[in-house]
Amino acid sequence: MSPAPRRRWPVVLAVALVLPVLLLVTGGAFVGFQYATAITDTAGEVDFERPLAIPPLADSTVDGTGRRVFDLDVRPGTTDFGMGGPAETWGVNGSYLGPTLRASRDESVRVDVRNGLDVTTTMHWHGMHLPAEMDGGPHQPIAPGSTWSPEWTVDQPAATLWYHPHLLGETAEHIWRGVAGMMILDDPAVRHPDGTGLPQRYGVDDVPVIVQDRSFSSDGDFSTRGSLLSSTGRLGDTVLVNGTVGPYLDVTTSAVRLRLLNASNARVYDFGFDDDRTFTMVGSDGGLLPAPVELRRVRVSPGERAEVVVALTPGEDTVLRSYPPGLGRGGDTDRFSGGADTLDVLQLRAADTLRPSLLLPEVLAPAPDLLESEATGQRSFALGGNSINGESMRHSHDEMDHSRIDEVVTLGETEVWSVHNTGDAPHSFHVHDVQFQVLDVDGDDPGPLLSGWKDTVFVERGSTIRFLVRFSDYADPDTPYMFHCHVLLHEDEGMMGQFVVVDPDDG
Ligand code: C2O
Ligand code: CU
Ligand code: CU
């Protein structure tokens, strides 16, 4: 009829030609914009205006059998971080984060964890040596309104551990909302020579430093802005310490011990100070290092802890800063995963007169003493494509199969585990129940920073880490423990596996 359809051809053609170009250009502009804005640098930009919140020590009662009992109440709330209004948050016994649990070696503890959320959660004791049923992984869900009461006896060195939810596919969201806290273990039997010792007055010269990054929208709520091209998930441009934005700490002693805990979803920090001063590392995940190590930087990946002691002179200020951490070789995309970021974290303000602190002991703790010659087994774990040895737990979850067991280990045996990052993202490898002893990193001596017990270790792209590990005390063929990447997006995407510990003497 009308020639109109034919006349539309040039239009269609033009669109067909122009559209891809347009998409390319806008896509390119988008990537270009992301590229240009991918680096966050807050050095010198943070106004340290708020006193650092110190999580309260959790109250406990001692029951008739001498067991120490804690109460944790997980609940939703709102928290005003001072970013323009209240944020919707979750917390433990409060609206954001939770109290610090504190217990001593040989003590029996029970924790009554009540879930006041309207979704199922769990509570995991990261770094704790305990029976699998008490571990708080995905196998011990806590339904809304119910209470879970794990109990165990603390039997490991003094250390900085932490607790957080561990629900399949939901861990990132629950921690990001604010459910996490520190757990400090003491060992009263450890004595240092007279006149030496570590700072140990909680909140005064022995301070929890729970580091998290968040972005905020203009109304003050958390936002996921800027995480689009990150291979590791949610990164923020604002650092919170113990839930405080722009925190300062008034220091009244000549040395202060900071228990650094990376409770961030994805971000790796390389801690140092703005004036590049040295400080002393005294502890890692599983307890004190064999000896103090003087250094200028310590890199802490998600899930890891580092205890450092910082010396101050009267009247001075210094800022704890995270320098670009570098995430491994060939890191073209590192800038999207925070590898090029600099972030100011916490200002230390020394009083005009400082109480003198004790000298640090020259020997802190026995060195890890597993022997490679005694290892009876060896296992390899290839980390890549958000799976471990090609297996993803997420699949299992979708198929409602929690029961896949990847590894069966024998009670009391020592093994060599070799963890290889074969992919193009950085990973943080964590094993439940145990503390392990790093043997080598790419065949080299692991150095003093990895000289203590570890439960989580950063595995750069292309790198291989070998460690010795022993599975002692608790066997249960029916309840698995997990091993997984502690980058929470990866964990939730299924980068996990399960192992059971079996006792050959059990029928
Ligand atoms: Cu901190 Cu399996 O976790
Ligand atoms: Cu854990
Ligand atoms: Cu990972």
Short mmCIF file of C-alpha atoms and ligand atoms in Angstrom, two decimals:
data_model
loop_
_atom_site.label_atom_id
_atom_site.label_comp_id
_atom_site.label_asym_id
_atom_site.label_seq_id
_atom_site.Cartn_x
_atom_site.Cartn_y
_atom_site.Cartn_z
CA MET A 1 0.00 0.00 0.00
CA SER A 2 1.90 2.83 1.30
CA PRO A 3 5.61 3.08 0.64
CA ALA A 4 6.11 4.09 4.23
CA PRO A 5 7.48 0.74 5.42
CA ARG A 6 10.15 0.95 2.80
CA ARG A 7 11.04 4.43 3.82
CA ARG A 8 11.54 3.16 7.36
CA TRP A 9 14.41 0.98 6.28
CA PRO A 10 16.98 3.72 6.38
CA VAL A 11 15.77 4.56 9.87
CA VAL A 12 16.03 0.98 10.98
CA LEU A 13 19.43 0.74 9.38
CA ALA A 14 20.58 3.91 10.99
CA VAL A 15 19.39 2.73 14.38
CA ALA A 16 20.99 -0.63 13.80
CA LEU A 17 24.27 1.06 13.05
CA VAL A 18 24.12 3.79 15.63
CA LEU A 19 22.74 1.86 18.57
CA PRO A 20 25.76 -0.40 19.08
CA VAL A 21 28.04 2.59 18.74
CA LEU A 22 25.90 4.48 21.21
CA LEU A 23 25.95 1.53 23.61
CA LEU A 24 29.69 1.21 23.22
CA VAL A 25 30.20 4.88 23.88
CA THR A 26 27.88 5.05 26.88
CA GLY A 27 29.12 1.70 28.11
CA GLY A 28 32.66 2.91 27.67
CA ALA A 29 31.80 6.14 29.39
CA PHE A 30 30.24 4.15 32.20
CA VAL A 31 33.29 1.97 32.62
CA GLY A 32 35.47 5.04 32.21
CA PHE A 33 33.50 6.81 34.90
CA GLN A 34 33.76 3.78 37.17
CA TYR A 35 37.47 3.58 36.41
CA ALA A 36 38.00 7.24 37.20
CA THR A 37 36.02 7.05 40.43
CA ALA A 38 37.25 3.63 41.49
CA ILE A 39 40.02 4.93 43.73
CA THR A 40 39.02 6.19 47.14
CA ASP A 41 41.54 8.33 48.97
CA THR A 42 40.54 9.92 52.26
CA ALA A 43 44.05 10.63 53.54
CA GLY A 44 43.91 13.90 55.47
CA GLU A 45 40.23 14.33 54.60
CA VAL A 46 38.56 12.79 57.63
CA ASP A 47 37.45 15.04 60.48
CA PHE A 48 37.99 12.97 63.55
CA GLU A 49 35.16 14.43 65.57
CA ARG A 50 33.62 11.52 67.42
CA PRO A 51 35.01 9.63 70.38
CA LEU A 52 35.60 6.02 69.45
CA ALA A 53 32.77 3.83 70.74
CA ILE A 54 34.08 1.00 72.88
CA PRO A 55 31.81 -2.07 72.71
CA PRO A 56 30.73 -2.85 76.28
CA LEU A 57 32.00 -6.04 77.84
CA ALA A 58 29.09 -8.47 77.81
CA ASP A 59 27.52 -9.20 81.18
CA SER A 60 27.61 -12.80 82.21
CA THR A 61 26.36 -14.91 85.07
CA VAL A 62 27.89 -18.05 86.48
CA ASP A 63 25.43 -20.92 86.75
CA GLY A 64 25.29 -23.69 89.38
CA THR A 65 27.88 -25.77 87.54
CA GLY A 66 30.36 -22.91 87.32
CA ARG A 67 29.62 -22.23 83.70
CA ARG A 68 29.78 -18.66 82.47
CA VAL A 69 26.58 -17.73 80.63
CA PHE A 70 26.22 -14.86 78.19
CA ASP A 71 23.05 -13.47 76.65
CA LEU A 72 23.07 -12.22 73.10
CA ASP A 73 19.95 -10.72 71.61
CA VAL A 74 20.11 -10.18 67.85
CA ARG A 75 17.67 -7.52 66.76
CA PRO A 76 16.86 -4.85 64.21
CA GLY A 77 17.19 -1.18 65.03
CA THR A 78 18.22 2.18 63.73
CA THR A 79 21.60 3.80 64.20
CA ASP A 80 22.53 7.41 63.58
CA PHE A 81 26.09 7.42 62.28
CA GLY A 82 25.91 11.19 61.81
CA MET A 83 25.68 10.87 58.04
CA GLY A 84 22.39 12.72 57.54
CA GLY A 85 19.88 10.58 59.38
CA PRO A 86 19.34 7.17 60.88
CA ALA A 87 20.39 3.96 59.13
CA GLU A 88 18.41 0.73 59.28
CA THR A 89 20.77 -1.58 61.10
CA TRP A 90 20.91 -4.82 63.00
CA GLY A 91 22.85 -5.40 66.18
CA VAL A 92 23.41 -7.59 69.20
CA ASN A 93 22.06 -6.23 72.51
CA GLY A 94 21.99 -2.88 70.73
CA SER A 95 21.34 -1.44 67.31
CA TYR A 96 24.76 -1.97 65.69
CA LEU A 97 27.51 -4.54 66.42
CA GLY A 98 27.52 -6.36 69.75
CA PRO A 99 29.22 -6.47 73.13
CA THR A 100 32.66 -7.98 73.60
CA LEU A 101 32.52 -11.47 75.07
CA ARG A 102 35.40 -12.25 77.40
CA ALA A 103 36.34 -15.62 78.81
CA SER A 104 39.40 -17.38 80.16
CA ARG A 105 41.15 -20.54 79.17
CA ASP A 106 39.62 -23.63 80.81
CA GLU A 107 36.36 -21.85 81.48
CA SER A 108 33.07 -23.44 80.42
CA VAL A 109 30.84 -21.03 78.61
CA ARG A 110 27.32 -21.01 77.28
CA VAL A 111 25.87 -18.32 75.05
CA ASP A 112 22.13 -17.90 74.81
CA VAL A 113 21.63 -16.40 71.37
CA ARG A 114 18.13 -15.10 70.81
CA ASN A 115 17.09 -14.24 67.28
CA GLY A 116 14.89 -11.14 67.38
CA LEU A 117 15.08 -10.63 63.61
CA ASP A 118 12.25 -11.70 61.38
CA VAL A 119 14.58 -13.88 59.32
CA THR A 120 16.60 -16.94 60.27
CA THR A 121 20.19 -16.32 61.24
CA THR A 122 23.07 -18.19 62.92
CA MET A 123 25.93 -17.24 65.24
CA HIS A 124 29.43 -18.49 64.56
CA TRP A 125 32.45 -18.22 66.90
CA HIS A 126 35.23 -17.38 64.47
CA GLY A 127 38.57 -18.83 65.55
CA MET A 128 37.13 -20.95 68.36
CA HIS A 129 38.13 -24.56 68.89
CA LEU A 130 34.85 -26.27 69.76
CA PRO A 131 32.53 -29.14 68.86
CA ALA A 132 30.98 -28.89 65.39
CA GLU A 133 27.46 -28.72 66.83
CA MET A 134 28.38 -25.53 68.71
CA ASP A 135 30.14 -23.88 65.79
CA GLY A 136 27.18 -21.82 64.58
CA GLY A 137 27.60 -22.44 60.87
CA PRO A 138 24.73 -23.01 58.45
CA HIS A 139 23.93 -26.27 60.22
CA GLN A 140 22.75 -24.53 63.38
CA PRO A 141 20.06 -22.12 62.16
CA ILE A 142 18.23 -19.95 64.71
CA ALA A 143 14.63 -19.34 63.66
CA PRO A 144 13.04 -15.94 64.33
CA GLY A 145 11.98 -15.70 67.95
CA SER A 146 13.96 -18.71 69.09
CA THR A 147 17.08 -19.08 71.20
CA TRP A 148 20.11 -21.26 70.52
CA SER A 149 22.38 -22.14 73.44
CA PRO A 150 25.72 -23.61 72.46
CA GLU A 151 28.19 -24.48 75.20
CA TRP A 152 31.82 -25.49 75.22
CA THR A 153 34.99 -25.25 77.24
CA VAL A 154 37.56 -22.69 76.18
CA ASP A 155 40.80 -24.50 75.54
CA GLN A 156 43.17 -22.42 73.47
CA PRO A 157 45.65 -19.59 73.97
CA ALA A 158 44.66 -16.02 74.77
CA ALA A 159 43.45 -14.46 71.52
CA THR A 160 41.20 -11.99 69.75
CA LEU A 161 38.33 -13.89 68.15
CA TRP A 162 34.98 -12.70 66.91
CA TYR A 163 31.41 -13.77 66.34
CA HIS A 164 29.08 -13.25 63.40
CA PRO A 165 26.18 -14.90 61.53
CA HIS A 166 26.93 -17.64 59.01
CA LEU A 167 23.77 -18.43 57.12
CA LEU A 168 24.14 -19.95 53.68
CA GLY A 169 23.86 -17.18 51.11
CA GLU A 170 23.08 -14.49 53.70
CA THR A 171 26.28 -13.97 55.66
CA ALA A 172 27.28 -10.84 53.75
CA GLU A 173 23.94 -9.14 54.34
CA HIS A 174 23.72 -10.00 58.04
CA ILE A 175 27.22 -8.81 58.86
CA TRP A 176 26.85 -5.73 56.66
CA ARG A 177 23.68 -4.79 58.59
CA GLY A 178 25.75 -4.89 61.76
CA VAL A 179 25.65 -8.29 63.41
CA ALA A 180 29.20 -8.96 64.66
CA GLY A 181 31.25 -8.59 67.81
CA MET A 182 34.61 -9.35 69.35
CA MET A 183 35.45 -12.21 71.68
CA ILE A 184 38.57 -11.91 73.80
CA LEU A 185 40.13 -14.98 75.34
CA ASP A 186 42.52 -14.65 78.29
CA ASP A 187 45.01 -17.11 79.67
CA PRO A 188 45.66 -16.29 83.33
CA ALA A 189 48.43 -18.89 83.48
CA VAL A 190 50.68 -16.94 81.13
CA ARG A 191 53.22 -14.82 83.00
CA HIS A 192 55.75 -12.43 81.58
CA PRO A 193 58.97 -11.43 83.34
CA ASP A 194 58.61 -8.73 86.01
CA GLY A 195 58.46 -5.23 84.65
CA THR A 196 57.25 -6.43 81.25
CA GLY A 197 53.80 -7.04 79.89
CA LEU A 198 51.17 -6.12 77.37
CA PRO A 199 48.69 -3.29 77.82
CA GLN A 200 45.54 -4.95 79.12
CA ARG A 201 43.05 -2.46 80.48
CA TYR A 202 40.02 -2.87 78.24
CA GLY A 203 38.97 0.33 76.55
CA VAL A 204 41.87 2.26 78.12
CA ASP A 205 45.12 0.87 76.74
CA ASP A 206 43.75 -2.38 75.26
CA VAL A 207 41.25 -1.35 72.66
CA PRO A 208 39.03 -3.28 70.24
CA VAL A 209 39.27 -1.81 66.74
CA ILE A 210 36.56 -3.38 64.59
CA VAL A 211 37.11 -1.96 61.13
CA GLN A 212 34.34 -1.88 58.52
CA ASP A 213 33.72 0.18 55.41
CA ARG A 214 30.34 1.46 54.35
CA SER A 215 28.87 3.92 51.90
CA PHE A 216 26.01 6.15 52.95
CA SER A 217 23.15 7.64 50.99
CA SER A 218 22.25 11.26 51.63
CA ASP A 219 19.55 10.27 54.12
CA GLY A 220 22.15 8.56 56.29
CA ASP A 221 21.28 4.97 55.43
CA PHE A 222 23.80 2.39 54.18
CA SER A 223 24.18 2.30 50.42
CA THR A 224 25.75 -0.25 48.08
CA ARG A 225 26.85 2.44 45.63
CA GLY A 226 30.13 1.89 43.87
CA SER A 227 30.37 -1.88 44.19
CA LEU A 228 29.29 -2.66 40.64
CA LEU A 229 32.62 -3.65 39.13
CA SER A 230 34.16 -5.03 42.29
CA SER A 231 35.06 -8.70 42.03
CA THR A 232 34.89 -8.94 45.80
CA GLY A 233 31.57 -7.28 46.58
CA ARG A 234 30.54 -4.37 48.74
CA LEU A 235 33.16 -1.71 49.33
CA GLY A 236 32.48 1.57 51.09
CA ASP A 237 34.19 4.94 51.01
CA THR A 238 33.66 5.59 54.72
CA VAL A 239 35.42 3.71 57.50
CA LEU A 240 33.62 2.80 60.70
CA VAL A 241 35.54 1.69 63.77
CA ASN A 242 33.34 -0.03 66.34
CA GLY A 243 30.48 1.64 64.46
CA THR A 244 31.94 5.16 64.81
CA VAL A 245 32.51 7.32 61.73
CA GLY A 246 35.50 9.65 62.05
CA PRO A 247 36.65 8.29 65.42
CA TYR A 248 39.35 9.52 67.76
CA LEU A 249 40.74 7.80 70.82
CA ASP A 250 42.12 9.71 73.80
CA VAL A 251 45.23 7.85 74.85
CA THR A 252 46.48 8.23 78.43
CA THR A 253 49.33 5.72 78.44
CA SER A 254 52.66 5.71 76.63
CA ALA A 255 51.64 2.61 74.68
CA VAL A 256 48.28 1.45 73.46
CA ARG A 257 47.32 -2.00 72.20
CA LEU A 258 44.92 -2.07 69.27
CA ARG A 259 43.10 -5.31 68.54
CA LEU A 260 42.53 -4.84 64.83
CA LEU A 261 39.69 -6.92 63.43
CA ASN A 262 38.78 -6.72 59.77
CA ALA A 263 35.01 -7.23 59.93
CA SER A 264 34.48 -5.75 56.47
CA ASN A 265 32.69 -7.63 53.73
CA ALA A 266 35.35 -7.29 51.06
CA ARG A 267 37.99 -4.72 51.87
CA VAL A 268 41.62 -5.58 52.57
CA TYR A 269 43.47 -3.03 54.73
CA ASP A 270 47.17 -2.33 54.90
CA PHE A 271 47.41 -0.58 58.25
CA GLY A 272 50.11 1.93 59.09
CA PHE A 273 50.24 5.48 60.43
CA ASP A 274 50.06 8.80 58.62
CA ASP A 275 53.54 9.75 59.86
CA ASP A 276 54.88 6.34 58.85
CA ARG A 277 55.98 5.55 62.40
CA THR A 278 56.84 2.01 63.36
CA PHE A 279 54.66 -0.01 65.66
CA THR A 280 54.86 -3.49 67.14
CA MET A 281 52.75 -6.44 66.15
CA VAL A 282 52.17 -8.79 69.07
CA GLY A 283 49.35 -11.06 67.99
CA SER A 284 47.53 -12.58 65.02
CA ASP A 285 44.34 -14.63 64.71
CA GLY A 286 44.97 -17.41 67.19
CA GLY A 287 46.97 -15.61 69.85
CA LEU A 288 50.23 -13.86 70.58
CA LEU A 289 53.16 -14.11 68.20
CA PRO A 290 56.26 -15.93 69.45
CA ALA A 291 58.03 -12.55 69.64
CA PRO A 292 57.10 -8.92 69.01
CA VAL A 293 57.66 -7.70 65.45
CA GLU A 294 58.43 -4.09 64.67
CA LEU A 295 56.94 -2.90 61.40
CA ARG A 296 55.35 -0.05 59.47
CA ARG A 297 52.51 -1.87 57.72
CA VAL A 298 50.31 -4.80 58.47
CA ARG A 299 47.89 -6.14 55.90
CA VAL A 300 44.67 -7.55 57.28
CA SER A 301 42.17 -9.27 54.97
CA PRO A 302 38.50 -9.93 55.78
CA GLY A 303 38.18 -12.11 58.87
CA GLU A 304 41.79 -11.70 60.03
CA ARG A 305 43.00 -10.03 63.23
CA ALA A 306 46.25 -8.30 64.14
CA GLU A 307 47.14 -7.04 67.60
CA VAL A 308 49.53 -4.11 67.53
CA VAL A 309 51.09 -1.92 70.21
CA VAL A 310 51.71 1.72 69.35
CA ALA A 311 54.02 3.98 71.36
CA LEU A 312 53.02 7.62 71.76
CA THR A 313 54.72 10.73 73.09
CA PRO A 314 52.82 13.24 75.25
CA GLY A 315 50.55 15.63 73.41
CA GLU A 316 50.95 14.17 69.91
CA ASP A 317 48.31 13.00 67.43
CA THR A 318 48.68 10.27 64.88
CA VAL A 319 46.26 8.67 62.46
CA LEU A 320 45.88 4.97 61.81
CA ARG A 321 45.67 4.78 58.03
CA SER A 322 45.09 2.02 55.53
CA TYR A 323 47.49 2.28 52.60
CA PRO A 324 46.81 0.69 49.19
CA PRO A 325 47.01 -2.99 50.08
CA GLY A 326 47.84 -4.48 46.68
CA LEU A 327 45.95 -7.68 46.04
CA GLY A 328 48.44 -9.72 44.05
CA ARG A 329 50.30 -9.90 40.78
CA GLY A 330 48.80 -8.58 37.55
CA GLY A 331 46.25 -6.52 39.40
CA ASP A 332 44.71 -4.44 36.60
CA THR A 333 41.31 -4.68 38.18
CA ASP A 334 42.52 -4.21 41.74
CA ARG A 335 41.31 -0.64 41.77
CA PHE A 336 37.75 -1.95 41.58
CA SER A 337 38.36 -4.13 44.62
CA GLY A 338 39.93 -1.48 46.81
CA GLY A 339 43.52 -2.41 46.00
CA ALA A 340 44.48 1.20 45.27
CA ASP A 341 42.54 2.89 48.08
CA THR A 342 43.89 4.93 50.97
CA LEU A 343 41.62 5.38 53.97
CA ASP A 344 42.07 7.23 57.23
CA VAL A 345 40.78 5.03 60.02
CA LEU A 346 41.31 6.26 63.59
CA GLN A 347 43.03 9.21 65.22
CA LEU A 348 45.03 8.60 68.37
CA ARG A 349 45.29 11.69 70.61
CA ALA A 350 47.91 11.42 73.30
CA ALA A 351 47.28 13.30 76.54
CA ASP A 352 49.82 15.85 77.76
CA THR A 353 50.99 13.44 80.39
CA LEU A 354 51.04 9.73 79.74
CA ARG A 355 51.22 6.95 82.30
CA PRO A 356 54.26 4.87 81.48
CA SER A 357 53.43 1.47 80.02
CA LEU A 358 55.37 -1.70 80.75
CA LEU A 359 58.13 -2.81 78.41
CA LEU A 360 57.01 -5.45 75.95
CA PRO A 361 58.25 -8.95 76.79
CA GLU A 362 60.88 -10.32 74.42
CA VAL A 363 59.10 -13.64 74.27
CA LEU A 364 55.33 -13.56 73.98
CA ALA A 365 54.11 -17.11 73.46
CA PRO A 366 55.34 -20.54 72.44
CA ALA A 367 55.79 -20.75 68.66
CA PRO A 368 53.39 -23.06 66.82
CA ASP A 369 55.00 -26.48 67.07
CA LEU A 370 53.42 -28.83 64.54
CA LEU A 371 55.95 -30.84 62.58
CA GLU A 372 55.75 -31.41 58.86
CA SER A 373 57.51 -34.72 59.36
CA GLU A 374 54.55 -35.89 61.43
CA ALA A 375 51.93 -34.95 58.87
CA THR A 376 49.98 -37.97 57.72
CA GLY A 377 47.87 -36.36 55.05
CA GLN A 378 48.02 -33.69 52.47
CA ARG A 379 45.14 -31.88 50.78
CA SER A 380 44.99 -29.21 48.10
CA PHE A 381 42.45 -26.49 47.66
CA ALA A 382 42.25 -24.55 44.41
CA LEU A 383 40.47 -21.22 44.81
CA GLY A 384 39.01 -19.85 41.61
CA GLY A 385 35.77 -18.81 39.99
CA ASN A 386 34.14 -18.49 43.40
CA SER A 387 34.44 -22.19 43.99
CA ILE A 388 36.91 -24.45 45.78
CA ASN A 389 38.29 -27.38 43.78
CA GLY A 390 35.52 -26.62 41.31
CA GLU A 391 32.76 -27.19 43.86
CA SER A 392 30.27 -24.58 44.98
CA MET A 393 28.13 -24.87 48.09
CA ARG A 394 25.61 -22.55 46.53
CA HIS A 395 24.52 -25.33 44.21
CA SER A 396 24.10 -27.59 47.13
CA HIS A 397 21.99 -24.95 48.80
CA ASP A 398 19.72 -24.51 45.83
CA GLU A 399 19.26 -28.26 45.76
CA MET A 400 18.70 -28.17 49.53
CA ASP A 401 21.68 -30.43 50.02
CA HIS A 402 23.63 -29.38 53.07
CA SER A 403 25.12 -32.75 53.40
CA ARG A 404 27.96 -32.69 50.92
CA ILE A 405 31.15 -33.61 52.72
CA ASP A 406 34.28 -32.58 50.87
CA GLU A 407 36.91 -33.78 53.28
CA VAL A 408 37.01 -36.38 56.02
CA VAL A 409 39.85 -35.86 58.47
CA THR A 410 40.97 -38.09 61.29
CA LEU A 411 40.95 -36.94 64.88
CA GLY A 412 44.41 -36.22 66.23
CA GLU A 413 46.15 -36.25 62.86
CA THR A 414 48.35 -33.50 61.49
CA GLU A 415 47.95 -32.61 57.83
CA VAL A 416 49.47 -30.27 55.29
CA TRP A 417 46.92 -28.14 53.50
CA SER A 418 47.97 -26.36 50.36
CA VAL A 419 45.79 -23.49 49.18
CA HIS A 420 46.29 -22.13 45.69
CA ASN A 421 44.62 -19.05 44.24
CA THR A 422 44.07 -19.99 40.59
CA GLY A 423 41.56 -17.25 39.79
CA ASP A 424 41.70 -13.53 39.21
CA ALA A 425 40.26 -12.29 42.49
CA PRO A 426 41.94 -12.11 45.90
CA HIS A 427 40.70 -14.54 48.54
CA SER A 428 40.89 -14.95 52.27
CA PHE A 429 40.95 -18.62 53.26
CA HIS A 430 39.41 -19.56 56.61
CA VAL A 431 39.06 -22.91 58.39
CA HIS A 432 36.67 -23.50 61.27
CA ASP A 433 37.56 -25.24 64.56
CA VAL A 434 41.33 -25.01 64.18
CA GLN A 435 44.28 -22.67 64.28
CA PHE A 436 46.93 -23.52 61.71
CA GLN A 437 50.64 -22.95 61.28
CA VAL A 438 51.77 -21.42 58.01
CA LEU A 439 54.67 -23.34 56.45
CA ASP A 440 55.42 -21.28 53.40
CA VAL A 441 54.06 -18.73 50.96
CA ASP A 442 54.99 -19.54 47.36
CA GLY A 443 57.72 -21.74 48.75
CA ASP A 444 59.26 -18.96 50.84
CA ASP A 445 59.48 -18.60 54.58
CA PRO A 446 56.22 -16.96 55.66
CA GLY A 447 58.01 -14.33 57.74
CA PRO A 448 57.29 -13.04 61.24
CA LEU A 449 53.78 -11.71 60.53
CA LEU A 450 52.61 -15.26 59.86
CA SER A 451 54.66 -16.77 62.68
CA GLY A 452 51.72 -17.26 65.08
CA TRP A 453 48.56 -19.35 64.93
CA LYS A 454 46.18 -18.42 62.12
CA ASP A 455 42.61 -19.30 61.23
CA THR A 456 42.33 -17.05 58.19
CA VAL A 457 44.99 -16.23 55.64
CA PHE A 458 45.09 -13.87 52.68
CA VAL A 459 45.80 -15.67 49.42
CA GLU A 460 46.89 -13.30 46.69
CA ARG A 461 46.13 -14.04 43.07
CA GLY A 462 48.50 -16.67 41.76
CA SER A 463 49.87 -17.49 45.17
CA THR A 464 50.09 -20.77 47.09
CA ILE A 465 50.09 -21.02 50.85
CA ARG A 466 50.86 -24.24 52.70
CA PHE A 467 50.01 -24.76 56.33
CA LEU A 468 50.09 -27.47 58.98
CA VAL A 469 46.88 -28.18 60.81
CA ARG A 470 45.82 -30.64 63.48
CA PHE A 471 42.26 -31.68 64.27
CA SER A 472 42.00 -32.48 67.95
CA ASP A 473 39.47 -33.13 70.71
CA TYR A 474 36.18 -33.08 68.83
CA ALA A 475 34.98 -35.68 66.40
CA ASP A 476 31.50 -35.87 64.93
CA PRO A 477 30.91 -37.81 61.73
CA ASP A 478 27.49 -36.22 61.27
CA THR A 479 28.11 -32.52 61.74
CA PRO A 480 30.52 -30.78 59.42
CA TYR A 481 32.70 -27.74 59.92
CA MET A 482 33.28 -25.31 57.07
CA PHE A 483 36.28 -23.97 55.24
CA HIS A 484 35.70 -21.03 52.94
CA CYS A 485 36.69 -17.71 51.50
CA HIS A 486 36.01 -14.92 54.01
CA VAL A 487 35.30 -12.37 51.30
CA LEU A 488 31.62 -12.49 52.11
CA LEU A 489 30.32 -12.19 48.55
CA HIS A 490 32.46 -15.17 47.57
CA GLU A 491 31.32 -17.11 50.62
CA ASP A 492 27.68 -16.41 49.82
CA GLU A 493 28.24 -17.37 46.20
CA GLY A 494 29.27 -20.78 47.45
CA MET A 495 33.03 -20.56 47.84
CA MET A 496 32.90 -22.97 50.75
CA GLY A 497 33.42 -26.60 51.53
CA GLN A 498 32.72 -28.87 54.46
CA PHE A 499 34.78 -31.31 56.47
CA VAL A 500 34.02 -33.75 59.24
CA VAL A 501 36.42 -34.95 61.89
CA VAL A 502 36.11 -38.66 62.60
CA ASP A 503 37.49 -40.73 65.42
CA PRO A 504 38.73 -44.11 64.16
CA ASP A 505 38.05 -45.55 67.63
CA ASP A 506 34.33 -44.80 67.35
CA GLY A 507 32.67 -47.94 65.94
CU1 C2O B 1 34.24 -15.82 60.20
CU2 C2O B 1 33.12 -19.33 58.56
O1 C2O B 1 33.66 -17.52 59.39
CU CU B 2 34.95 -19.11 61.31
CU CU B 3 37.24 -15.12 47.77
#
